[in-house]
Coordinates of C-alpha atoms in Angstrom, one line a residue:
M265 CA -11.8 11.3 59.5
T266 CA -12.6 7.6 59.7
E267 CA -11.3 5.7 62.7
K268 CA -10.0 2.2 62.2
Y269 CA -8.7 -0.6 64.3
T270 CA -5.6 -2.4 63.1
S271 CA -3.7 -5.6 63.9
T272 CA -0.9 -7.6 62.4
K273 CA -0.1 -11.3 61.9
T274 CA 3.4 -12.6 60.9
Y275 CA 4.2 -16.0 59.5
R276 CA 7.9 -17.0 59.5
N277 CA 10.2 -19.9 58.4
L278 CA 8.9 -20.4 54.9
P279 CA 12.0 -21.6 53.0
C280 CA 11.8 -21.5 49.3
A281 CA 14.0 -20.9 46.2
H282 CA 13.6 -18.8 43.2
R283 CA 15.5 -17.0 40.5
Q284 CA 15.3 -13.6 38.8
W285 CA 16.0 -14.8 35.3
K286 CA 16.0 -11.2 33.9
H287 CA 18.8 -10.1 36.3
D288 CA 22.3 -9.6 34.8
G289 CA 24.0 -10.7 38.1
H290 CA 23.9 -13.4 40.7
C291 CA 20.1 -13.1 41.2
A292 CA 19.6 -15.0 38.0
Y293 CA 20.9 -18.1 39.7
I294 CA 18.7 -20.4 41.8
H295 CA 18.9 -19.2 45.4
G296 CA 16.7 -19.3 48.4
Y297 CA 15.6 -17.6 51.6
S298 CA 13.4 -18.4 54.5
R299 CA 10.6 -16.0 53.8
E300 CA 8.5 -14.2 56.2
Y301 CA 5.1 -12.4 55.6
T302 CA 3.5 -9.8 57.8
F303 CA -0.1 -8.9 57.2
F304 CA -1.7 -5.6 58.3
F305 CA -5.4 -5.8 58.9
E306 CA -8.0 -3.1 59.5
A307 CA -11.6 -2.7 60.4
E308 CA -13.9 0.1 61.4
K309 CA -15.8 -2.3 63.7
L310 CA -14.5 -5.2 65.8
D311 CA -16.0 -8.7 65.8
K312 CA -18.0 -10.1 68.8
H313 CA -14.7 -10.9 70.5
G314 CA -13.4 -7.4 70.2
W315 CA -10.9 -8.3 67.4
V316 CA -10.1 -7.0 64.0
V317 CA -9.4 -10.6 62.9
G318 CA -9.4 -13.8 64.9
F319 CA -5.8 -15.0 64.4
G320 CA -6.9 -18.6 65.0
D321 CA -9.4 -18.2 62.2
L322 CA -6.6 -17.6 59.6
K323 CA -6.0 -21.3 59.0
K324 CA -6.7 -21.0 55.2
L325 CA -4.1 -18.2 55.0
K326 CA -1.4 -20.3 56.8
E327 CA -2.2 -23.3 54.6
Y328 CA -1.9 -21.1 51.5
L329 CA 1.5 -19.8 52.6
V330 CA 2.8 -23.2 53.4
Y331 CA 1.6 -24.6 50.1
M332 CA 3.2 -21.7 48.1
Y333 CA 6.4 -21.0 50.1
D334 CA 7.4 -24.0 52.2
H335 CA 10.2 -26.0 50.5
T336 CA 9.1 -24.9 47.0
M337 CA 10.7 -23.5 43.9
L338 CA 9.1 -20.3 42.6
I339 CA 9.6 -19.7 38.9
S340 CA 8.1 -16.8 36.9
E341 CA 5.6 -17.8 34.2
D342 CA 7.7 -16.0 31.6
D343 CA 11.0 -17.8 32.6
P344 CA 12.6 -19.1 29.3
E345 CA 13.6 -22.3 31.3
L346 CA 10.2 -23.0 32.6
D347 CA 9.9 -26.3 30.7
Q348 CA 13.2 -27.4 32.4
F349 CA 11.7 -26.6 35.9
K350 CA 8.5 -28.4 35.0
K351 CA 10.6 -31.5 34.1
L352 CA 12.4 -31.3 37.5
H353 CA 9.1 -31.1 39.2
E354 CA 7.8 -34.1 37.3
R355 CA 10.9 -36.0 38.4
G356 CA 10.4 -35.1 42.1
I357 CA 13.5 -32.9 42.2
C358 CA 11.7 -29.7 43.1
D359 CA 8.2 -28.7 44.2
L360 CA 7.4 -26.1 41.5
R361 CA 5.1 -23.1 41.9
V362 CA 4.7 -21.0 38.7
V363 CA 3.9 -17.4 39.6
P364 CA 3.5 -14.1 37.7
D365 CA 6.3 -12.5 39.6
V366 CA 8.9 -14.1 41.9
S367 CA 10.1 -10.8 43.3
L368 CA 9.4 -9.9 46.9
E369 CA 7.3 -7.1 45.6
G370 CA 5.3 -9.5 43.5
S371 CA 5.0 -11.9 46.4
A372 CA 3.7 -9.1 48.7
K373 CA 1.0 -8.3 46.2
T374 CA 0.1 -11.9 45.7
V375 CA -0.3 -12.7 49.4
L376 CA -2.2 -9.5 50.1
T377 CA -4.7 -10.4 47.4
K378 CA -5.1 -13.9 48.8
A379 CA -5.5 -12.6 52.3
N380 CA -8.3 -10.4 51.2
E381 CA -10.1 -13.3 49.4
I382 CA -9.9 -15.2 52.7
L383 CA -10.9 -12.3 54.9
S384 CA -13.9 -11.4 52.6
E385 CA -15.3 -14.9 53.2
L386 CA -14.3 -15.0 56.9
T387 CA -15.6 -11.5 57.9
G388 CA -18.2 -10.7 55.3
G389 CA -16.2 -7.7 54.3
R390 CA -15.9 -6.2 57.8
A391 CA -12.1 -6.5 57.8
R392 CA -9.5 -6.3 55.2
C393 CA -5.7 -6.6 54.7
F394 CA -4.4 -3.2 53.6
K395 CA -0.7 -3.9 53.6
A396 CA 1.6 -7.0 53.3
E397 CA 5.3 -7.2 53.9
A398 CA 7.4 -9.9 52.3
R399 CA 10.8 -10.4 53.9
E400 CA 13.6 -12.6 52.5
N401 CA 16.1 -12.0 55.4
D402 CA 16.7 -9.5 58.2
K403 CA 18.0 -6.9 55.7
N404 CA 15.5 -7.0 52.8
S405 CA 11.8 -6.7 52.5
A406 CA 9.1 -5.4 50.1
I407 CA 5.7 -4.0 50.9
Y408 CA 2.5 -3.9 48.9
K409 CA -0.2 -1.6 50.1
I410 CA -3.7 -0.7 49.0
S411 CA -5.6 2.4 49.9

């Protein structure tokens, strides 16, 4: 059995809007939440400070989250109204981010992938993110996990 150290980091208050255009109900309408992301890190060995990840070293991750999810409009790349959203963006009405999947599940996968890109550079592969939780409110979340 391999022993591992783990730690978590949470980023809150990332208000963004999206729509699930394939949904038959109210989720097809533009709506928004103040998203929250929790990252679960692991490493077999700690760094020179005794940490899995130096939380202060995660500036690139925070910058990415702010860029993607702070006062933005997330639209799926296959949304049939994508051109309309691009026009709204060009007119300064929304700050558009086109993503493969606007769902919380898709967002959890996206942020975990980005976290691991950043951690690979930051720790030389010593630490990784093995799980990310995307939360849209105090009732709903989605988790993406890798083994």
